[in-house]
Amino acid sequence: MTDLFQQRVRHHQRRMQRYLKYVFNDHFAFTMTFLLGGLGFYYSGLLKTLPSPYPLGKIIVVLFLFLTLYFGQFASLIQRADGIFLLPKETQMRKYLNQALIYSCYLPFGVLILTTAMAMPLVVIATGNISFSSTIFFIFILWNLKGSHLLIQRLAFFQNVKGLRQQSKILWTVVSLAILSVSIFGSYVWASLLAIFQIVFFYQWLWVKMHAPLDWEAFIHAEQTRLRRVYQFIHLFTDVPEMQGTIKRRKSLDWVLRNITVTQENTYLYLFSRHFVRGTEYSGLYLRLTVIGSLLLFFVNDVWFALGIGSLFLYLIGFQLLPLAQQFRYVTTVQLYPIQEKQKEKALRQLLTVLLSLCALIFGIIGGISLASVRQGFIVTGTYFGVVGLFIFIYLPYRIKKLTE
């Protein structure tokens, strides 16, 4: 079983490496540099204004560190066919799950190092008696708490454990908040000892003394759900064959399609609009990026930073919708129908103009609310619509030409 899991890991890593080169591209690097640099600048400025000790900061740190524990899911790398072909090996699956537990720790443990390092300046200021040298203790505490969290996630793969899983979730939440509170309000050394005790307790309770049979359907469904979340993120940057969009009726949006005159000149406009409205592939992407951009703008009170974030997200939304141009490329009826190719660019320009203008309006309203003056709100709104114009009339024709070459 150990060899099988290692084989699955190698296969999974090769598949992820094919996609990650598209994720970590120049656009992503620029976006992350801009966002992290701006957030770091404001974070450091905010810390300088806080008194030391800062009681409210202690509560904020405890809640922040607790929320970081939810990052990272149990990666079993199980496949659909395993419910049949590995069923005779069920008694040996505990070795497989032990290997999966270790593998599942890598990513969240790395993220916890980064989030702890980010939180430590606030910890030092909020407590007034904790130094940066204690960072290793906080990382150790979070690692142990996250290990217990993964043990609870693994419990869902077994039959007749719904009550036990609910009890363990509640207990883990209470214990985690208590240990983090001890580390901030009391002694992080004692908190480290408590963290060791709790993971030993959960390991004995949820693994050593638990001998329920596997629930193969829940086992496979959990891994498919996890992979779908991963592919949803990757799909923001490139096409993912494993990520199949679904079709939803969305009767409430029929009025949008009725506004398109059914004529030969509007063939592509109707196809693009219907695919966007009723498919989850592009509409979900559009909504997610709009919501993320809106949330970031809501907490920004600097006009230059608001201009940068809004313009960047408008570009990202438009860029991610460009593959719509190739959506019906291999549909035979479209190729046979007597319509000119230039209608495709015109239709895509019309659709993107509406979508990006709506997004620019939302960003402008939120920016106007969060900024200090109405004048700044009009400035950012006007800039957003300017970015939409540049994208539609300059960048879009260039990209369409590249896609059709």
mmCIF file of C-alpha atoms in Angstrom:
data_model
loop_
_atom_site.group_PDB
_atom_site.id
_atom_site.type_symbol
_atom_site.label_atom_id
_atom_site.label_comp_id
_atom_site.label_asym_id
_atom_site.label_seq_id
_atom_site.Cartn_x
_atom_site.Cartn_y
_atom_site.Cartn_z
ATOM 1 C CA MET A 1 0.000 0.000 0.000
ATOM 2 C CA THR A 2 2.911 2.334 0.628
ATOM 3 C CA ASP A 3 4.198 1.756 -2.910
ATOM 4 C CA LEU A 4 0.721 2.340 -4.316
ATOM 5 C CA PHE A 5 0.391 5.668 -2.549
ATOM 6 C CA GLN A 6 3.838 6.812 -3.656
ATOM 7 C CA GLN A 7 2.892 5.919 -7.230
ATOM 8 C CA ARG A 8 -0.275 7.997 -6.860
ATOM 9 C CA VAL A 9 1.742 10.912 -5.495
ATOM 10 C CA ARG A 10 4.139 10.862 -8.445
ATOM 11 C CA HIS A 11 1.253 10.741 -10.907
ATOM 12 C CA HIS A 12 -0.572 13.576 -9.120
ATOM 13 C CA GLN A 13 2.544 15.746 -8.969
ATOM 14 C CA ARG A 14 3.244 15.295 -12.679
ATOM 15 C CA ARG A 15 -0.319 16.316 -13.467
ATOM 16 C CA MET A 16 -0.138 19.382 -11.195
ATOM 17 C CA GLN A 17 3.218 20.438 -12.646
ATOM 18 C CA ARG A 18 1.642 20.625 -16.105
ATOM 19 C CA TYR A 19 -0.856 23.152 -14.787
ATOM 20 C CA LEU A 20 1.297 25.111 -12.346
ATOM 21 C CA LYS A 21 3.463 26.529 -15.131
ATOM 22 C CA TYR A 22 0.324 28.286 -16.354
ATOM 23 C CA VAL A 23 -0.714 29.375 -12.864
ATOM 24 C CA PHE A 24 2.623 30.878 -11.824
ATOM 25 C CA ASN A 25 2.982 32.985 -14.935
ATOM 26 C CA ASP A 26 3.888 36.645 -15.330
ATOM 27 C CA HIS A 27 0.316 37.775 -14.656
ATOM 28 C CA PHE A 28 0.148 35.848 -11.396
ATOM 29 C CA ALA A 29 3.586 37.048 -10.286
ATOM 30 C CA PHE A 30 2.671 40.660 -11.013
ATOM 31 C CA THR A 31 -0.667 40.348 -9.233
ATOM 32 C CA MET A 32 0.800 38.733 -6.137
ATOM 33 C CA THR A 33 3.680 41.195 -5.985
ATOM 34 C CA PHE A 34 1.272 44.099 -6.202
ATOM 35 C CA LEU A 35 -1.251 42.733 -3.690
ATOM 36 C CA LEU A 36 1.230 41.399 -1.138
ATOM 37 C CA GLY A 37 3.408 44.483 -1.412
ATOM 38 C CA GLY A 38 0.443 46.785 -0.892
ATOM 39 C CA LEU A 39 -0.993 44.736 1.972
ATOM 40 C CA GLY A 40 2.421 44.508 3.609
ATOM 41 C CA PHE A 41 2.857 48.261 3.349
ATOM 42 C CA TYR A 42 -0.494 48.978 4.999
ATOM 43 C CA TYR A 43 0.018 46.254 7.600
ATOM 44 C CA SER A 44 3.353 47.715 8.686
ATOM 45 C CA GLY A 45 1.828 51.195 8.780
ATOM 46 C CA LEU A 46 -1.056 49.974 10.918
ATOM 47 C CA LEU A 47 1.261 48.244 13.387
ATOM 48 C CA LYS A 48 3.101 51.518 13.994
ATOM 49 C CA THR A 49 -0.122 53.135 15.191
ATOM 50 C CA LEU A 50 -0.964 50.436 17.761
ATOM 51 C CA PRO A 51 -0.057 50.721 21.450
ATOM 52 C CA SER A 52 1.829 47.951 23.227
ATOM 53 C CA PRO A 53 0.356 45.968 24.881
ATOM 54 C CA TYR A 54 -2.818 45.928 22.807
ATOM 55 C CA PRO A 55 -5.544 43.722 24.415
ATOM 56 C CA LEU A 56 -7.839 43.699 21.388
ATOM 57 C CA GLY A 57 -4.905 42.578 19.247
ATOM 58 C CA LYS A 58 -4.593 39.428 21.353
ATOM 59 C CA ILE A 59 -8.133 38.386 20.482
ATOM 60 C CA ILE A 60 -7.543 39.192 16.811
ATOM 61 C CA VAL A 61 -4.394 37.051 16.754
ATOM 62 C CA VAL A 62 -6.139 34.091 18.403
ATOM 63 C CA LEU A 63 -8.987 34.210 15.878
ATOM 64 C CA PHE A 64 -6.621 34.688 12.932
ATOM 65 C CA LEU A 65 -4.400 31.749 13.900
ATOM 66 C CA PHE A 66 -7.476 29.600 14.502
ATOM 67 C CA LEU A 67 -8.872 30.376 11.044
ATOM 68 C CA THR A 68 -5.558 29.487 9.384
ATOM 69 C CA LEU A 69 -5.977 25.958 10.726
ATOM 70 C CA TYR A 70 -8.803 25.381 8.250
ATOM 71 C CA PHE A 71 -6.477 25.734 5.273
ATOM 72 C CA GLY A 72 -5.625 22.382 3.703
ATOM 73 C CA GLN A 73 -7.723 19.268 3.195
ATOM 74 C CA PHE A 74 -6.938 15.594 3.602
ATOM 75 C CA ALA A 75 -5.516 14.394 0.265
ATOM 76 C CA SER A 76 -6.167 10.677 -0.120
ATOM 77 C CA LEU A 77 -5.531 10.585 -3.921
ATOM 78 C CA ILE A 78 -8.101 7.810 -4.093
ATOM 79 C CA GLN A 79 -9.689 7.130 -7.488
ATOM 80 C CA ARG A 80 -13.185 6.127 -8.539
ATOM 81 C CA ALA A 81 -12.219 2.593 -9.540
ATOM 82 C CA ASP A 82 -10.607 1.929 -6.156
ATOM 83 C CA GLY A 83 -14.022 1.236 -4.649
ATOM 84 C CA ILE A 84 -14.015 -1.979 -6.666
ATOM 85 C CA PHE A 85 -10.389 -2.955 -7.164
ATOM 86 C CA LEU A 86 -9.106 -2.096 -3.675
ATOM 87 C CA LEU A 87 -12.091 -3.476 -1.807
ATOM 88 C CA PRO A 88 -10.347 -6.842 -1.154
ATOM 89 C CA LYS A 89 -7.420 -4.868 0.335
ATOM 90 C CA GLU A 90 -9.546 -2.905 2.785
ATOM 91 C CA THR A 91 -7.754 -4.316 5.817
ATOM 92 C CA GLN A 92 -4.478 -2.912 4.453
ATOM 93 C CA MET A 93 -5.874 0.552 3.704
ATOM 94 C CA ARG A 94 -4.808 1.868 7.112
ATOM 95 C CA LYS A 95 -1.214 1.902 5.864
ATOM 96 C CA TYR A 96 -2.369 3.802 2.792
ATOM 97 C CA LEU A 97 -4.227 6.338 4.953
ATOM 98 C CA ASN A 98 -1.198 6.841 7.191
ATOM 99 C CA GLN A 99 0.880 7.743 4.142
ATOM 100 C CA ALA A 100 -1.916 10.039 2.951
ATOM 101 C CA LEU A 101 -1.973 11.798 6.326
ATOM 102 C CA ILE A 102 1.741 12.560 6.130
ATOM 103 C CA TYR A 103 1.406 13.797 2.557
ATOM 104 C CA SER A 104 -1.580 15.983 3.498
ATOM 105 C CA CYS A 105 0.540 17.812 6.065
ATOM 106 C CA TYR A 106 3.081 19.252 3.622
ATOM 107 C CA LEU A 107 1.091 22.116 2.096
ATOM 108 C CA PRO A 108 -0.800 23.328 5.205
ATOM 109 C CA PHE A 109 2.336 23.120 7.332
ATOM 110 C CA GLY A 110 4.158 25.337 4.841
ATOM 111 C CA VAL A 111 1.292 27.817 4.776
ATOM 112 C CA LEU A 112 1.180 27.877 8.587
ATOM 113 C CA ILE A 113 4.836 28.904 8.648
ATOM 114 C CA LEU A 114 4.039 31.886 6.412
ATOM 115 C CA THR A 115 0.889 32.924 8.281
ATOM 116 C CA THR A 116 2.636 32.640 11.647
ATOM 117 C CA ALA A 117 5.501 34.781 10.412
ATOM 118 C CA MET A 118 2.966 37.334 9.201
ATOM 119 C CA ALA A 119 1.110 37.335 12.535
ATOM 120 C CA MET A 120 4.176 37.556 14.793
ATOM 121 C CA PRO A 121 4.645 41.355 14.548
ATOM 122 C CA LEU A 122 1.091 41.787 15.842
ATOM 123 C CA VAL A 123 1.714 39.140 18.508
ATOM 124 C CA VAL A 124 4.790 41.018 19.744
ATOM 125 C CA ILE A 125 2.955 44.336 19.866
ATOM 126 C CA ALA A 126 -0.308 42.978 21.285
ATOM 127 C CA THR A 127 1.283 41.016 24.139
ATOM 128 C CA GLY A 128 4.216 43.260 24.957
ATOM 129 C CA ASN A 129 6.136 40.345 26.517
ATOM 130 C CA ILE A 130 6.567 37.894 23.616
ATOM 131 C CA SER A 131 9.560 38.207 21.297
ATOM 132 C CA PHE A 132 10.155 37.039 17.737
ATOM 133 C CA SER A 133 12.333 34.196 19.064
ATOM 134 C CA SER A 134 9.141 32.405 20.150
ATOM 135 C CA THR A 135 7.976 32.012 16.531
ATOM 136 C CA ILE A 136 9.090 28.380 16.441
ATOM 137 C CA PHE A 137 6.814 27.591 19.423
ATOM 138 C CA PHE A 138 3.767 29.052 17.690
ATOM 139 C CA ILE A 139 4.541 27.127 14.500
ATOM 140 C CA PHE A 140 4.879 23.943 16.550
ATOM 141 C CA ILE A 141 1.524 24.585 18.248
ATOM 142 C CA LEU A 142 -0.262 25.189 14.960
ATOM 143 C CA TRP A 143 1.296 22.121 13.362
ATOM 144 C CA ASN A 144 -0.035 19.898 16.151
ATOM 145 C CA LEU A 145 -3.491 21.445 15.991
ATOM 146 C CA LYS A 146 -3.580 21.055 12.206
ATOM 147 C CA GLY A 147 -2.507 17.432 12.547
ATOM 148 C CA SER A 148 -5.532 16.791 14.765
ATOM 149 C CA HIS A 149 -7.737 18.588 12.259
ATOM 150 C CA LEU A 150 -6.570 16.226 9.502
ATOM 151 C CA LEU A 151 -7.255 13.244 11.766
ATOM 152 C CA ILE A 152 -10.849 14.418 12.096
ATOM 153 C CA GLN A 153 -11.149 14.852 8.321
ATOM 154 C CA ARG A 154 -9.887 11.297 7.833
ATOM 155 C CA LEU A 155 -12.588 10.050 10.181
ATOM 156 C CA ALA A 156 -15.222 10.894 7.538
ATOM 157 C CA PHE A 157 -13.960 8.004 5.383
ATOM 158 C CA PHE A 158 -15.411 5.397 7.742
ATOM 159 C CA GLN A 159 -18.910 4.057 8.300
ATOM 160 C CA ASN A 160 -21.199 4.883 11.211
ATOM 161 C CA VAL A 161 -19.005 7.655 12.622
ATOM 162 C CA LYS A 162 -21.254 10.670 12.071
ATOM 163 C CA GLY A 163 -21.861 11.200 15.781
ATOM 164 C CA LEU A 164 -18.214 10.601 16.648
ATOM 165 C CA ARG A 165 -17.083 13.035 13.977
ATOM 166 C CA GLN A 166 -19.446 15.737 15.232
ATOM 167 C CA GLN A 167 -18.209 15.274 18.793
ATOM 168 C CA SER A 168 -14.576 15.405 17.698
ATOM 169 C CA LYS A 169 -15.165 18.585 15.671
ATOM 170 C CA ILE A 170 -16.705 20.386 18.637
ATOM 171 C CA LEU A 171 -13.999 19.162 20.997
ATOM 172 C CA TRP A 172 -11.223 20.136 18.565
ATOM 173 C CA THR A 173 -12.669 23.643 18.146
ATOM 174 C CA VAL A 174 -12.853 24.199 21.899
ATOM 175 C CA VAL A 175 -9.398 22.724 22.529
ATOM 176 C CA SER A 176 -7.770 24.685 19.688
ATOM 177 C CA LEU A 177 -9.199 28.022 20.835
ATOM 178 C CA ALA A 178 -8.184 27.244 24.410
ATOM 179 C CA ILE A 179 -4.598 26.319 23.481
ATOM 180 C CA LEU A 180 -4.177 29.370 21.248
ATOM 181 C CA SER A 181 -5.570 31.564 24.024
ATOM 182 C CA VAL A 182 -3.077 30.067 26.487
ATOM 183 C CA SER A 183 -0.227 30.767 24.041
ATOM 184 C CA ILE A 184 -1.196 34.458 23.703
ATOM 185 C CA PHE A 185 -2.650 35.305 27.106
ATOM 186 C CA GLY A 186 -0.498 32.930 29.119
ATOM 187 C CA SER A 187 2.586 30.877 28.293
ATOM 188 C CA TYR A 188 3.401 29.548 24.830
ATOM 189 C CA VAL A 189 5.580 26.852 26.463
ATOM 190 C CA TRP A 190 2.582 25.439 28.316
ATOM 191 C CA ALA A 191 0.535 25.776 25.150
ATOM 192 C CA SER A 192 3.133 23.692 23.282
ATOM 193 C CA LEU A 193 2.837 20.916 25.873
ATOM 194 C CA LEU A 194 -0.961 21.032 25.626
ATOM 195 C CA ALA A 195 -0.713 20.840 21.831
ATOM 196 C CA ILE A 196 1.318 17.628 22.107
ATOM 197 C CA PHE A 197 -1.166 16.155 24.555
ATOM 198 C CA GLN A 198 -4.182 16.935 22.346
ATOM 199 C CA ILE A 199 -2.757 15.379 19.165
ATOM 200 C CA VAL A 200 -1.812 12.212 21.086
ATOM 201 C CA PHE A 201 -5.333 12.110 22.498
ATOM 202 C CA PHE A 202 -7.011 12.549 19.098
ATOM 203 C CA TYR A 203 -4.698 9.991 17.504
ATOM 204 C CA GLN A 204 -5.559 7.383 20.145
ATOM 205 C CA TRP A 205 -9.265 8.204 20.089
ATOM 206 C CA LEU A 206 -9.843 8.553 16.357
ATOM 207 C CA TRP A 207 -7.368 6.050 14.946
ATOM 208 C CA VAL A 208 -5.874 3.513 17.338
ATOM 209 C CA LYS A 209 -9.191 2.707 19.049
ATOM 210 C CA MET A 210 -11.351 3.084 15.939
ATOM 211 C CA HIS A 211 -11.928 -0.005 13.784
ATOM 212 C CA ALA A 212 -14.969 0.875 11.671
ATOM 213 C CA PRO A 213 -15.081 -0.317 8.034
ATOM 214 C CA LEU A 214 -14.397 2.126 5.212
ATOM 215 C CA ASP A 215 -17.237 4.043 3.592
ATOM 216 C CA TRP A 216 -15.946 3.841 0.020
ATOM 217 C CA GLU A 217 -18.547 6.186 -1.429
ATOM 218 C CA ALA A 218 -17.755 8.933 1.090
ATOM 219 C CA PHE A 219 -14.045 8.179 0.697
ATOM 220 C CA ILE A 220 -14.110 8.687 -3.077
ATOM 221 C CA HIS A 221 -16.542 11.630 -2.959
ATOM 222 C CA ALA A 222 -14.336 13.548 -0.504
ATOM 223 C CA GLU A 223 -11.299 13.252 -2.769
ATOM 224 C CA GLN A 224 -13.267 14.188 -5.890
ATOM 225 C CA THR A 225 -14.590 17.266 -4.079
ATOM 226 C CA ARG A 226 -11.085 18.263 -3.012
ATOM 227 C CA LEU A 227 -9.706 17.865 -6.532
ATOM 228 C CA ARG A 228 -12.585 19.889 -7.937
ATOM 229 C CA ARG A 229 -11.658 22.808 -5.665
ATOM 230 C CA VAL A 230 -8.057 22.575 -6.860
ATOM 231 C CA TYR A 231 -9.126 22.523 -10.497
ATOM 232 C CA GLN A 232 -11.473 25.474 -9.928
ATOM 233 C CA PHE A 233 -8.476 27.535 -8.823
ATOM 234 C CA ILE A 234 -6.301 26.368 -11.722
ATOM 235 C CA HIS A 235 -9.163 27.053 -14.113
ATOM 236 C CA LEU A 236 -8.781 30.759 -13.327
ATOM 237 C CA PHE A 237 -5.546 30.646 -15.323
ATOM 238 C CA THR A 238 -5.921 27.915 -17.952
ATOM 239 C CA ASP A 239 -8.304 25.317 -19.353
ATOM 240 C CA VAL A 240 -8.545 22.166 -17.271
ATOM 241 C CA PRO A 241 -9.912 19.048 -19.044
ATOM 242 C CA GLU A 242 -10.859 17.510 -15.683
ATOM 243 C CA MET A 243 -12.936 20.594 -14.888
ATOM 244 C CA GLN A 244 -16.191 20.039 -16.702
ATOM 245 C CA GLY A 245 -18.641 22.908 -16.537
ATOM 246 C CA THR A 246 -22.281 22.156 -15.871
ATOM 247 C CA ILE A 247 -25.377 23.649 -17.450
ATOM 248 C CA LYS A 248 -28.083 25.306 -15.326
ATOM 249 C CA ARG A 249 -31.466 26.474 -16.562
ATOM 250 C CA ARG A 250 -31.391 29.860 -14.754
ATOM 251 C CA LYS A 251 -34.872 30.811 -15.833
ATOM 252 C CA SER A 252 -34.619 34.058 -13.887
ATOM 253 C CA LEU A 253 -32.065 35.326 -16.422
ATOM 254 C CA ASP A 254 -34.145 34.612 -19.516
ATOM 255 C CA TRP A 255 -34.914 38.335 -19.773
ATOM 256 C CA VAL A 256 -31.240 38.922 -20.584
ATOM 257 C CA LEU A 257 -31.374 36.653 -23.609
ATOM 258 C CA ARG A 258 -34.705 38.087 -24.789
ATOM 259 C CA ASN A 259 -33.015 41.449 -25.337
ATOM 260 C CA ILE A 260 -30.902 39.901 -28.115
ATOM 261 C CA THR A 261 -32.648 40.152 -31.458
ATOM 262 C CA VAL A 262 -32.732 36.763 -33.175
ATOM 263 C CA THR A 263 -31.102 37.690 -36.474
ATOM 264 C CA GLN A 264 -28.245 36.326 -38.514
ATOM 265 C CA GLU A 265 -26.009 39.221 -37.461
ATOM 266 C CA ASN A 266 -26.450 38.295 -33.778
ATOM 267 C CA THR A 267 -25.644 34.584 -34.108
ATOM 268 C CA TYR A 268 -22.399 34.696 -32.159
ATOM 269 C CA LEU A 269 -23.737 37.221 -29.654
ATOM 270 C CA TYR A 270 -26.629 34.880 -28.855
ATOM 271 C CA LEU A 271 -24.341 31.843 -28.582
ATOM 272 C CA PHE A 272 -21.783 33.591 -26.383
ATOM 273 C CA SER A 273 -24.437 35.139 -24.140
ATOM 274 C CA ARG A 274 -26.363 31.890 -23.708
ATOM 275 C CA HIS A 275 -23.181 29.956 -22.948
ATOM 276 C CA PHE A 276 -22.120 32.551 -20.375
ATOM 277 C CA VAL A 277 -25.520 32.801 -18.662
ATOM 278 C CA ARG A 278 -26.380 29.101 -18.499
ATOM 279 C CA GLY A 279 -22.934 27.557 -18.193
ATOM 280 C CA THR A 280 -21.061 27.540 -14.889
ATOM 281 C CA GLU A 281 -17.589 27.694 -16.412
ATOM 282 C CA TYR A 282 -17.334 31.398 -17.248
ATOM 283 C CA SER A 283 -20.165 32.800 -15.143
ATOM 284 C CA GLY A 284 -18.705 31.250 -11.993
ATOM 285 C CA LEU A 285 -15.281 32.624 -12.814
ATOM 286 C CA TYR A 286 -16.748 36.083 -13.444
ATOM 287 C CA LEU A 287 -18.651 36.088 -10.155
ATOM 288 C CA ARG A 288 -15.710 34.836 -8.098
ATOM 289 C CA LEU A 289 -13.278 37.444 -9.406
ATOM 290 C CA THR A 290 -15.863 40.216 -9.052
ATOM 291 C CA VAL A 291 -16.576 39.268 -5.447
ATOM 292 C CA ILE A 292 -12.869 38.974 -4.547
ATOM 293 C CA GLY A 293 -12.080 42.328 -6.156
ATOM 294 C CA SER A 294 -15.045 43.971 -4.423
ATOM 295 C CA LEU A 295 -13.999 42.651 -1.015
ATOM 296 C CA LEU A 296 -10.457 43.928 -1.470
ATOM 297 C CA LEU A 297 -11.685 47.355 -2.571
ATOM 298 C CA PHE A 298 -14.048 47.568 0.396
ATOM 299 C CA PHE A 299 -11.109 47.500 2.827
ATOM 300 C CA VAL A 300 -8.925 49.947 0.857
ATOM 301 C CA ASN A 301 -9.003 53.663 1.671
ATOM 302 C CA ASP A 302 -6.120 54.828 -0.516
ATOM 303 C CA VAL A 303 -7.060 56.106 -3.963
ATOM 304 C CA TRP A 304 -3.914 54.837 -5.710
ATOM 305 C CA PHE A 305 -4.198 51.385 -4.241
ATOM 306 C CA ALA A 306 -7.906 51.292 -5.171
ATOM 307 C CA LEU A 307 -7.029 52.278 -8.740
ATOM 308 C CA GLY A 308 -4.453 49.507 -8.964
ATOM 309 C CA ILE A 309 -6.641 46.752 -7.501
ATOM 310 C CA GLY A 310 -9.736 47.632 -9.522
ATOM 311 C CA SER A 311 -7.840 47.989 -12.804
ATOM 312 C CA LEU A 312 -5.973 44.755 -12.186
ATOM 313 C CA PHE A 313 -9.141 42.757 -11.525
ATOM 314 C CA LEU A 314 -10.897 44.250 -14.546
ATOM 315 C CA TYR A 315 -8.001 43.079 -16.688
ATOM 316 C CA LEU A 316 -7.999 39.628 -15.090
ATOM 317 C CA ILE A 317 -11.754 39.206 -15.608
ATOM 318 C CA GLY A 318 -11.538 40.249 -19.243
ATOM 319 C CA PHE A 319 -8.484 38.062 -19.839
ATOM 320 C CA GLN A 320 -10.169 34.994 -18.355
ATOM 321 C CA LEU A 321 -13.247 35.474 -20.555
ATOM 322 C CA LEU A 322 -11.251 35.662 -23.799
ATOM 323 C CA PRO A 323 -11.398 31.869 -24.438
ATOM 324 C CA LEU A 324 -15.096 32.355 -25.181
ATOM 325 C CA ALA A 325 -13.924 33.294 -28.684
ATOM 326 C CA GLN A 326 -12.884 29.676 -29.306
ATOM 327 C CA GLN A 327 -15.862 28.059 -27.595
ATOM 328 C CA PHE A 328 -17.745 27.153 -30.799
ATOM 329 C CA ARG A 329 -14.744 26.786 -33.074
ATOM 330 C CA TYR A 330 -15.296 23.094 -33.775
ATOM 331 C CA VAL A 331 -19.100 23.089 -33.858
ATOM 332 C CA THR A 332 -20.050 21.914 -37.353
ATOM 333 C CA THR A 333 -23.306 23.858 -37.593
ATOM 334 C CA VAL A 334 -21.508 27.117 -36.838
ATOM 335 C CA GLN A 335 -18.946 26.389 -39.544
ATOM 336 C CA LEU A 336 -21.635 25.588 -42.109
ATOM 337 C CA TYR A 337 -23.881 28.526 -41.283
ATOM 338 C CA PRO A 338 -23.275 31.506 -43.650
ATOM 339 C CA ILE A 339 -21.937 34.038 -41.144
ATOM 340 C CA GLN A 340 -18.788 36.116 -41.380
ATOM 341 C CA GLU A 341 -15.843 35.521 -39.045
ATOM 342 C CA LYS A 342 -15.693 39.195 -38.085
ATOM 343 C CA GLN A 343 -19.057 38.780 -36.346
ATOM 344 C CA LYS A 344 -17.297 36.727 -33.693
ATOM 345 C CA GLU A 345 -15.039 39.601 -32.623
ATOM 346 C CA LYS A 346 -17.951 42.034 -32.701
ATOM 347 C CA ALA A 347 -20.124 39.739 -30.568
ATOM 348 C CA LEU A 348 -17.382 39.102 -28.051
ATOM 349 C CA ARG A 349 -16.691 42.832 -27.855
ATOM 350 C CA GLN A 350 -20.361 43.542 -27.155
ATOM 351 C CA LEU A 351 -20.605 40.887 -24.449
ATOM 352 C CA LEU A 352 -17.353 41.869 -22.721
ATOM 353 C CA THR A 353 -18.325 45.541 -22.855
ATOM 354 C CA VAL A 354 -21.498 44.808 -20.882
ATOM 355 C CA LEU A 355 -19.819 42.466 -18.386
ATOM 356 C CA LEU A 356 -16.746 44.618 -17.744
ATOM 357 C CA SER A 357 -18.782 47.828 -17.578
ATOM 358 C CA LEU A 358 -21.056 46.244 -14.965
ATOM 359 C CA CYS A 359 -18.005 45.126 -13.016
ATOM 360 C CA ALA A 360 -16.434 48.601 -13.324
ATOM 361 C CA LEU A 361 -19.654 50.146 -11.993
ATOM 362 C CA ILE A 362 -19.679 47.764 -8.999
ATOM 363 C CA PHE A 363 -16.016 48.478 -8.279
ATOM 364 C CA GLY A 364 -16.655 52.212 -8.623
ATOM 365 C CA ILE A 365 -19.572 52.165 -6.161
ATOM 366 C CA ILE A 366 -17.624 50.155 -3.602
ATOM 367 C CA GLY A 367 -14.543 52.327 -4.108
ATOM 368 C CA GLY A 368 -16.661 55.441 -3.636
ATOM 369 C CA ILE A 369 -17.981 54.068 -0.343
ATOM 370 C CA SER A 370 -14.570 53.081 1.055
ATOM 371 C CA LEU A 371 -12.603 56.147 -0.084
ATOM 372 C CA ALA A 372 -12.414 59.388 1.845
ATOM 373 C CA SER A 373 -14.241 61.707 -0.587
ATOM 374 C CA VAL A 374 -16.798 61.649 -3.381
ATOM 375 C CA ARG A 375 -14.207 63.177 -5.705
ATOM 376 C CA GLN A 376 -11.907 60.203 -5.256
ATOM 377 C CA GLY A 377 -14.853 57.905 -5.947
ATOM 378 C CA PHE A 378 -15.497 59.615 -9.283
ATOM 379 C CA ILE A 379 -11.791 59.415 -10.132
ATOM 380 C CA VAL A 380 -11.558 55.657 -9.587
ATOM 381 C CA THR A 381 -14.877 55.018 -11.353
ATOM 382 C CA GLY A 382 -13.782 57.023 -14.390
ATOM 383 C CA THR A 383 -10.454 55.210 -14.427
ATOM 384 C CA TYR A 384 -12.161 51.821 -14.275
ATOM 385 C CA PHE A 385 -14.302 52.641 -17.310
ATOM 386 C CA GLY A 386 -11.160 53.894 -19.056
ATOM 387 C CA VAL A 387 -9.495 50.540 -18.405
ATOM 388 C CA VAL A 388 -12.562 48.798 -19.860
ATOM 389 C CA GLY A 389 -12.303 50.936 -22.988
ATOM 390 C CA LEU A 390 -8.594 50.183 -23.432
ATOM 391 C CA PHE A 391 -9.224 46.481 -22.981
ATOM 392 C CA ILE A 392 -12.148 46.347 -25.408
ATOM 393 C CA PHE A 393 -10.799 48.503 -28.229
ATOM 394 C CA ILE A 394 -7.032 47.898 -28.018
ATOM 395 C CA TYR A 395 -6.211 44.672 -26.185
ATOM 396 C CA LEU A 396 -9.184 42.572 -27.339
ATOM 397 C CA PRO A 397 -8.520 42.870 -31.117
ATOM 398 C CA TYR A 398 -4.869 42.012 -30.516
ATOM 399 C CA ARG A 399 -5.744 38.901 -28.507
ATOM 400 C CA ILE A 400 -8.411 37.769 -30.976
ATOM 401 C CA LYS A 401 -5.860 38.012 -33.767
ATOM 402 C CA LYS A 402 -3.383 35.918 -31.751
ATOM 403 C CA LEU A 403 -6.025 33.289 -30.959
ATOM 404 C CA THR A 404 -7.096 32.900 -34.570
ATOM 405 C CA GLU A 405 -3.576 32.641 -36.020
#
